[in-house]
Short mmCIF file of C-alpha atoms and ligand atoms in Angstrom, two decimals:
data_model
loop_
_atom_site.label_atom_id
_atom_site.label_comp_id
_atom_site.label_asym_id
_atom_site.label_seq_id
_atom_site.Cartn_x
_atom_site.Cartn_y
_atom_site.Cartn_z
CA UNK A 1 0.00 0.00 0.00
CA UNK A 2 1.26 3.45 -0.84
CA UNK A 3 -0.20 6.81 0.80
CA UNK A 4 1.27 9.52 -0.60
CA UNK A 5 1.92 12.94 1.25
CA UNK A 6 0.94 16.16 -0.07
CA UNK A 7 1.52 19.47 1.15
CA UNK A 8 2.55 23.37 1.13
CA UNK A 9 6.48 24.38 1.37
CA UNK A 10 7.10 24.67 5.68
CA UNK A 11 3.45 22.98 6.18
CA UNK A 12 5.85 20.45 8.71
CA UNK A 13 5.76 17.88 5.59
CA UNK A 14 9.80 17.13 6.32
CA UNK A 15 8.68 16.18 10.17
CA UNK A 16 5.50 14.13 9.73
CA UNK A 17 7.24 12.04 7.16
CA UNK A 18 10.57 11.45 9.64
CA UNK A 19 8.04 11.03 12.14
CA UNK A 20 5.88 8.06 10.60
CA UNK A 21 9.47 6.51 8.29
CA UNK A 22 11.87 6.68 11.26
CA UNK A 23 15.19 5.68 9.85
CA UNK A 24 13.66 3.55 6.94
CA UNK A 25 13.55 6.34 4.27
CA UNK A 26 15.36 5.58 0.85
CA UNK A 27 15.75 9.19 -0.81
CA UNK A 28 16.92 9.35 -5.31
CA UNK A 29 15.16 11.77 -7.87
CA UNK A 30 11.78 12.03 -9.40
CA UNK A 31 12.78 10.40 -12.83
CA UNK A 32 14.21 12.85 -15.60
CA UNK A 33 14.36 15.74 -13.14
CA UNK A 34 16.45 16.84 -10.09
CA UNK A 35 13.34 17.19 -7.76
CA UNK A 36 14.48 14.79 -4.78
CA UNK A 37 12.12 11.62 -4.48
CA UNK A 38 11.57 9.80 -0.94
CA UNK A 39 9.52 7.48 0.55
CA UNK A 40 10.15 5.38 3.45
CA UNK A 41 8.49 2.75 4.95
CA UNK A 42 5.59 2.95 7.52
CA UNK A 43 6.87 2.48 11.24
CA UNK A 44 5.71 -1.09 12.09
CA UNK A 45 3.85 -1.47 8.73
CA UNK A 46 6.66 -2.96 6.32
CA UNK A 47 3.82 -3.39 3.38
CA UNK A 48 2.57 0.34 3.91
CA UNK A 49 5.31 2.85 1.80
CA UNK A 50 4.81 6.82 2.67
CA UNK A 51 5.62 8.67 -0.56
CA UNK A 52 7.00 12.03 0.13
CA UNK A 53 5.53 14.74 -2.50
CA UNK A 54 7.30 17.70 -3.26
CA UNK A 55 6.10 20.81 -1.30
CA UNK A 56 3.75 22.86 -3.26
CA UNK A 57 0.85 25.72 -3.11
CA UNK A 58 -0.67 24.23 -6.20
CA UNK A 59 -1.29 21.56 -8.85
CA UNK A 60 -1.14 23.88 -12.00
CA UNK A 61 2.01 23.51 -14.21
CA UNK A 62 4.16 26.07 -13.77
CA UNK A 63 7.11 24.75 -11.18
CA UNK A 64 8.65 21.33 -11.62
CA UNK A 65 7.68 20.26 -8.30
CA UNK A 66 4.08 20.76 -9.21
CA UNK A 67 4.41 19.06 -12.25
CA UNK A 68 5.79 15.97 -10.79
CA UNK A 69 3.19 15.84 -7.83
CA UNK A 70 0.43 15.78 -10.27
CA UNK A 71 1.81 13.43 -12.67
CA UNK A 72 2.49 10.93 -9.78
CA UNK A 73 -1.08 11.64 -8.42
CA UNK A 74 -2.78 11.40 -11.45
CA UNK A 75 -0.41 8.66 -13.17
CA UNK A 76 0.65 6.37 -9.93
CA UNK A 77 -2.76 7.17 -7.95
CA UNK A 78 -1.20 6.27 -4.58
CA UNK A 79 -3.95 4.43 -2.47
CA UNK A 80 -4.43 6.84 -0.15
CA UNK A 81 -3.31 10.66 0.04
CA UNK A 82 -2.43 12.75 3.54
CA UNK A 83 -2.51 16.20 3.01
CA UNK A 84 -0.64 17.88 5.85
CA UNK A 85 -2.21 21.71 6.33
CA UNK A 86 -0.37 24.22 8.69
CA UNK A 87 -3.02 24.67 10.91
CA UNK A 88 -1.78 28.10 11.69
CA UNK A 89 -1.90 29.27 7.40
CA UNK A 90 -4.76 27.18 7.53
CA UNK A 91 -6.85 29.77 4.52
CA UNK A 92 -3.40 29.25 2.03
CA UNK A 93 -3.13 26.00 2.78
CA UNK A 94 -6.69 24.99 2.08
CA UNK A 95 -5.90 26.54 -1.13
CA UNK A 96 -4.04 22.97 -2.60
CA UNK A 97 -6.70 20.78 -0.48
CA UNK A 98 -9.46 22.20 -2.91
CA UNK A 99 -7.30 20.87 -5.78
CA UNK A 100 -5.90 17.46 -3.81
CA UNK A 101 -10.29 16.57 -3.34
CA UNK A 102 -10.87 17.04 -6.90
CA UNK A 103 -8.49 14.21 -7.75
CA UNK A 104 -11.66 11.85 -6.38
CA UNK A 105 -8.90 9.85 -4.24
CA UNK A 106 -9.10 8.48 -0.23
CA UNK A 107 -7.80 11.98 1.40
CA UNK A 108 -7.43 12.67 4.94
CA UNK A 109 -6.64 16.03 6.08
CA UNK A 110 -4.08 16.62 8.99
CA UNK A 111 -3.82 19.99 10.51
CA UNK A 112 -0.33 20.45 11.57
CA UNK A 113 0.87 22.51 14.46
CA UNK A 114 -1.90 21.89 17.11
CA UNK A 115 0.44 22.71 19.30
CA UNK A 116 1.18 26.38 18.29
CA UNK A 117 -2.95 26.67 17.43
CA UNK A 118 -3.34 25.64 21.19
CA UNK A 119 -1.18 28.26 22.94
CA UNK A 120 -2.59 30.70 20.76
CA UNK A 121 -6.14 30.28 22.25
CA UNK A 122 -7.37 28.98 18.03
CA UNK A 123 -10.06 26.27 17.30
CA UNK A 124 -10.20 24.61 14.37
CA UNK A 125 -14.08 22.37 13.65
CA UNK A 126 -12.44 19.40 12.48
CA UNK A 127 -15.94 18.03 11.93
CA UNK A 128 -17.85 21.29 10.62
CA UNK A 129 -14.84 20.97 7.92
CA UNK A 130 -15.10 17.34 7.79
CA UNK A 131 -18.87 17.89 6.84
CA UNK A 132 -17.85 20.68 4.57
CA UNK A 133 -14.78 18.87 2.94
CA UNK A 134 -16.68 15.84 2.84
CA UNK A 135 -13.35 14.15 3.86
CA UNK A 136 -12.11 12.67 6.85
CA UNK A 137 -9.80 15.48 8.55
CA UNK A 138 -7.65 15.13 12.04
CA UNK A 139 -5.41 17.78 13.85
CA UNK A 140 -1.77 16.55 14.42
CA UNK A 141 1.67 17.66 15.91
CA UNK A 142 4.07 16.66 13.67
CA UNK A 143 6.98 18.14 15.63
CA UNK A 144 5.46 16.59 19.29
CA UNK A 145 4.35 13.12 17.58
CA UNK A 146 1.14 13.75 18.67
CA UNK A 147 -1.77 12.41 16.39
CA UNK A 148 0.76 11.17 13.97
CA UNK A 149 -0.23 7.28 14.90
CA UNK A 150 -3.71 7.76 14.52
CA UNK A 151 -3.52 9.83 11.03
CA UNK A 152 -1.42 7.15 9.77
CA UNK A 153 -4.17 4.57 11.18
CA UNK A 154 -7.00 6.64 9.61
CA UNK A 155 -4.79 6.88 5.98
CA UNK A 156 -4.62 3.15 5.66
CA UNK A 157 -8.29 2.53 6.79
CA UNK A 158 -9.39 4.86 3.88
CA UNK A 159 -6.84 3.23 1.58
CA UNK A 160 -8.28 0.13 2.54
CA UNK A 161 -12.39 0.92 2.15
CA UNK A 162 -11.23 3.05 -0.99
CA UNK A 163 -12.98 5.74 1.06
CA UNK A 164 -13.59 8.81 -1.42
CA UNK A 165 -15.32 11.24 0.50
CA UNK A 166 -17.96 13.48 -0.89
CA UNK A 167 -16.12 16.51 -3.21
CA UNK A 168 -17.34 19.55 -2.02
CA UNK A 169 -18.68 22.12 -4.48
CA UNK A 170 -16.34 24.77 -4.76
CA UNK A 171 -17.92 26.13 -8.23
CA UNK A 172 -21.45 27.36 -8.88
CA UNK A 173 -23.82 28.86 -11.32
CA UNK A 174 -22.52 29.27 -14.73
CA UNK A 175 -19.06 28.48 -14.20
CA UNK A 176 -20.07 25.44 -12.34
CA UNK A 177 -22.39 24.14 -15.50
CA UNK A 178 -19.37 25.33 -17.91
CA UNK A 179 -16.73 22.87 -15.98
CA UNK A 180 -19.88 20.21 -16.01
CA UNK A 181 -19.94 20.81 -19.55
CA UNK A 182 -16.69 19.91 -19.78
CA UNK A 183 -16.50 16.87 -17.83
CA UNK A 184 -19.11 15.42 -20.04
CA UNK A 185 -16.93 15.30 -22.87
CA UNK A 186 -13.92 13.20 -20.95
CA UNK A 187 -13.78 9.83 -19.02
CA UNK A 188 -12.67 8.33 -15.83
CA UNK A 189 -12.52 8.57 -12.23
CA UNK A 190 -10.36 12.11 -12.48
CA UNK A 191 -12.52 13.34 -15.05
CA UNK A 192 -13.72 16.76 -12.84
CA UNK A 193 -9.88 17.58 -12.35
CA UNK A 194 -9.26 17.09 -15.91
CA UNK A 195 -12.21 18.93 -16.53
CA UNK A 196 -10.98 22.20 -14.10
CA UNK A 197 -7.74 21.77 -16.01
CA UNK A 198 -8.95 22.32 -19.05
CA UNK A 199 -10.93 25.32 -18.16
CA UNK A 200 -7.79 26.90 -16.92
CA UNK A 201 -6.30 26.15 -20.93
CA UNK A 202 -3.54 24.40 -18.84
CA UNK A 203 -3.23 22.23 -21.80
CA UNK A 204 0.10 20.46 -21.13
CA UNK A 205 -2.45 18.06 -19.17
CA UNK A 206 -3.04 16.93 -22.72
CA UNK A 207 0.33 16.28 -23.53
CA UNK A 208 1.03 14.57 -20.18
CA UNK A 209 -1.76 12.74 -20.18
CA UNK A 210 -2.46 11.70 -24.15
CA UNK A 211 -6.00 13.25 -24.04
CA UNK A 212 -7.58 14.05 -27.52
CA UNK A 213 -5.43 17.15 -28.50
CA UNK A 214 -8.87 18.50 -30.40
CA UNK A 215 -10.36 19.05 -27.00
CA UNK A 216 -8.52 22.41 -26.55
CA UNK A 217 -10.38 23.23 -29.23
CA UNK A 218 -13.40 21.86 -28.64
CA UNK A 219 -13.63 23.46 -24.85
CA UNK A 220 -12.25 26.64 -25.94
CA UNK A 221 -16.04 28.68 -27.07
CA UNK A 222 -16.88 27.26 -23.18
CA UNK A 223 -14.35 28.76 -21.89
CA UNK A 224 -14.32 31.85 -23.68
CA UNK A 225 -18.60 32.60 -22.97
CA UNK A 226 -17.38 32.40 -19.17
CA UNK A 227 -14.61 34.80 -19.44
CA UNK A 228 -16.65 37.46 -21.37
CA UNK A 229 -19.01 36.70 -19.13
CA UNK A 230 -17.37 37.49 -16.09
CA UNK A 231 -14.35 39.51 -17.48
CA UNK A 232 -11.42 38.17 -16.25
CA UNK A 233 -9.36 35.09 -17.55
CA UNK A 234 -9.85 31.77 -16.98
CA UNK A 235 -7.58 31.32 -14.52
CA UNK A 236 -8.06 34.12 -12.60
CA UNK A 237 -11.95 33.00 -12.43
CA UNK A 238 -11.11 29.14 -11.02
CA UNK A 239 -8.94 30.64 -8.15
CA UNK A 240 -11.12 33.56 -7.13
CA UNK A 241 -14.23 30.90 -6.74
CA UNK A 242 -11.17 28.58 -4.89
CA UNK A 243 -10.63 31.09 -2.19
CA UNK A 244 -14.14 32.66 -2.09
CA UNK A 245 -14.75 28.90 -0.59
CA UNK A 246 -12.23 29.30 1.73
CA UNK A 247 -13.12 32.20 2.88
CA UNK A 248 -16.36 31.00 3.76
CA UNK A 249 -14.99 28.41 5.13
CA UNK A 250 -12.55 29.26 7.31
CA UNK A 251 -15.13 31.99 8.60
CA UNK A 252 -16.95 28.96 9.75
CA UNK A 253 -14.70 26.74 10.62
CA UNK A 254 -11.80 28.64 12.65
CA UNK A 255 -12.41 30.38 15.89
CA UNK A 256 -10.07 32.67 17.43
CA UNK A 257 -10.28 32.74 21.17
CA UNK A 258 -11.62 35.92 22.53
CA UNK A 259 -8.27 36.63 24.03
CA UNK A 260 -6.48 36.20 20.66
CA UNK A 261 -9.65 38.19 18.79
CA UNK A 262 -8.85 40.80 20.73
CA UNK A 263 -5.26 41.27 20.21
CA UNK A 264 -5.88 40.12 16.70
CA UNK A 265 -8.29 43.72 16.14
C1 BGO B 1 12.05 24.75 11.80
N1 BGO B 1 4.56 22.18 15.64
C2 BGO B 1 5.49 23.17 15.63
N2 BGO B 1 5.49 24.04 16.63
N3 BGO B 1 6.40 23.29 14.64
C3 BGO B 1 6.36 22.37 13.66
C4 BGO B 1 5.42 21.33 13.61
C5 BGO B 1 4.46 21.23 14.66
O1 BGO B 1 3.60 20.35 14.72
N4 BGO B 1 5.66 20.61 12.49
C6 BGO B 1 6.72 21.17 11.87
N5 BGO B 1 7.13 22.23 12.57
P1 BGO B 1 9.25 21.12 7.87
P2 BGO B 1 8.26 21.15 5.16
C7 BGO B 1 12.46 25.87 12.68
O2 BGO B 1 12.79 24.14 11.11
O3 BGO B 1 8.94 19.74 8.32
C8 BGO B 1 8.23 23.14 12.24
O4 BGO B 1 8.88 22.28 4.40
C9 BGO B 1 13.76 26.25 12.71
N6 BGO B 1 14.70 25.59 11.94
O5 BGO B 1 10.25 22.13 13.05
O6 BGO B 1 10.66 21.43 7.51
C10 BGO B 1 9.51 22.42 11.90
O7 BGO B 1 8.97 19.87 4.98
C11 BGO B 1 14.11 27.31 13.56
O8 BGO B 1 10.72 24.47 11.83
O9 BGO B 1 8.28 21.58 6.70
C12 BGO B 1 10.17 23.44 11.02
O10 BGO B 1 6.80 21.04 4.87
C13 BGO B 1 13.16 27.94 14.33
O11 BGO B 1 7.87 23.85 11.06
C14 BGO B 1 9.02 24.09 10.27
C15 BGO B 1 11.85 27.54 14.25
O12 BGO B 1 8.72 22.12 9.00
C16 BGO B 1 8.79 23.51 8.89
C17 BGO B 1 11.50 26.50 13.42
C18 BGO B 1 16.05 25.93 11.94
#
């Protein structure tokens, strides 16, 4: 079994992972570029391999590290994905967990530095965000080991039941029906990601992923009504709706104590 682990640059990705591999942790290279590769094995789990992702804010195409996260996500589909959130950046952070959910595979969410969150008097509703997220979501201390156990626990149980929560809707109205659109014309499990991906014209997701090279064509009058519609660019539309959601949600989801309110106004 192979859960892979996704998350932001300084989200505490480095620590979790040394945390659940211990000393079993065999680092090379992604292959074809120098973007270091490591996985280790589980702690007491020899059949359960933790594959390190490069640290990223995103899944669009633009860094190598990106580029290689998605391709193994989309490519490798690891059987199980934990995406470790810095609990204290929790709004930017959020920000790649929208993308990670669209992928349709087992996710569980760990929010990192519990520990810092604590002394600082902040909540997070793991299940409010759980219900919201429609994914299984945990808080951890990577750096204390506390939570770690039972993430890992959680990770393989989801892996196991193929546990695909329910994808939260981050789009509506037209721009929802345009990426629907969309999706009708492709196949598979990933077919919404795709879908979102080809909305944003990121079109080297056809060339990595040998889909019909006619569908930029064929998507671009969908994309095009949206945009004059709502006169910005494509993907300037997708990530305004991304962190309109989080917004909301965070505003929901993340209470501030009234000691840290205060010195936060
Ligand atoms: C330094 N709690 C706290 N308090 N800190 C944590 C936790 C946690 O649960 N998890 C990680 N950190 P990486 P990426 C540091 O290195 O694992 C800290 O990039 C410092 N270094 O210790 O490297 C962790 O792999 C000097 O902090 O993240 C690290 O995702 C002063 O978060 C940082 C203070 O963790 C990033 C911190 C010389």
């Amino acid at each position: 079994m192979i859960i892979g682990l996704a998350g932001n640059p300084n989200s505490g990705k480095t620590t979790l992972f040394n945390d659940l591999t211990g000393s079993s942790q065999y680092t090379g290279n992604w292959p074809g570029v120098t973007v270091e590769k490591k996985d280790g094995k589980l702690k007491g789990h020899p059949d359960v391999t933790i594959q390190d992702l490069p640290g990223i804010y995103s899944l669009s195409p633009y860094t190598l590290e990106e580029v290689v996260s998605r391709q193994y996500l989309v490519n490798e589909q690891p059987d199980a994905i934990i995406n470790i959130v810095d609990g204290t950046n929790i709004e930017r952070n959020l920000y790649l967990t929208t993308q990670l959910l669209e992928l349709g595979l087992p996710t569980l969410i760990a929010i990192n530095m519990v520990d810092v969150l604590e002394k600082t008097g902040v909540t997070i509703d793991t299940k409010k965000l759980e219900k919201e997220l429609g994914c299984k979501v945990v808080t951890i201390s990577a750096l204390k080991g506390k939570g770690t156990k039972e993430a890992a626990q959680e990770a393989i149980r989801l892996a196991k039941a193929h546990e695909v929560g329910k994808r939260p809707e981050i789009f509506s109205g037209h721009l929802l029906k345009a990426i629907q659109e969309i999706e009708g014309k492709l196949d598979g499990d990933m077919k919404r990601w795709f879908a979102i991906k080809l909305f944003e014209r990121d079109n080297k997701v056809i060339q990595d992923n040998n889909l019909n090279p006619d569908l930029k064509n064929i998507v671009e009058p969908i994309i095009t009504k949206i945009e004059d519609e709502e006169e910005d660019d494509a993907e300037s539309i997708i990530t305004s709706a991304r962190y309109e959601y989080i917004t909301k949600l965070t505003s929901q989801c993340v209470v501030a104590s009234k000691k840290q309110a205060k010195s936060l106004s």
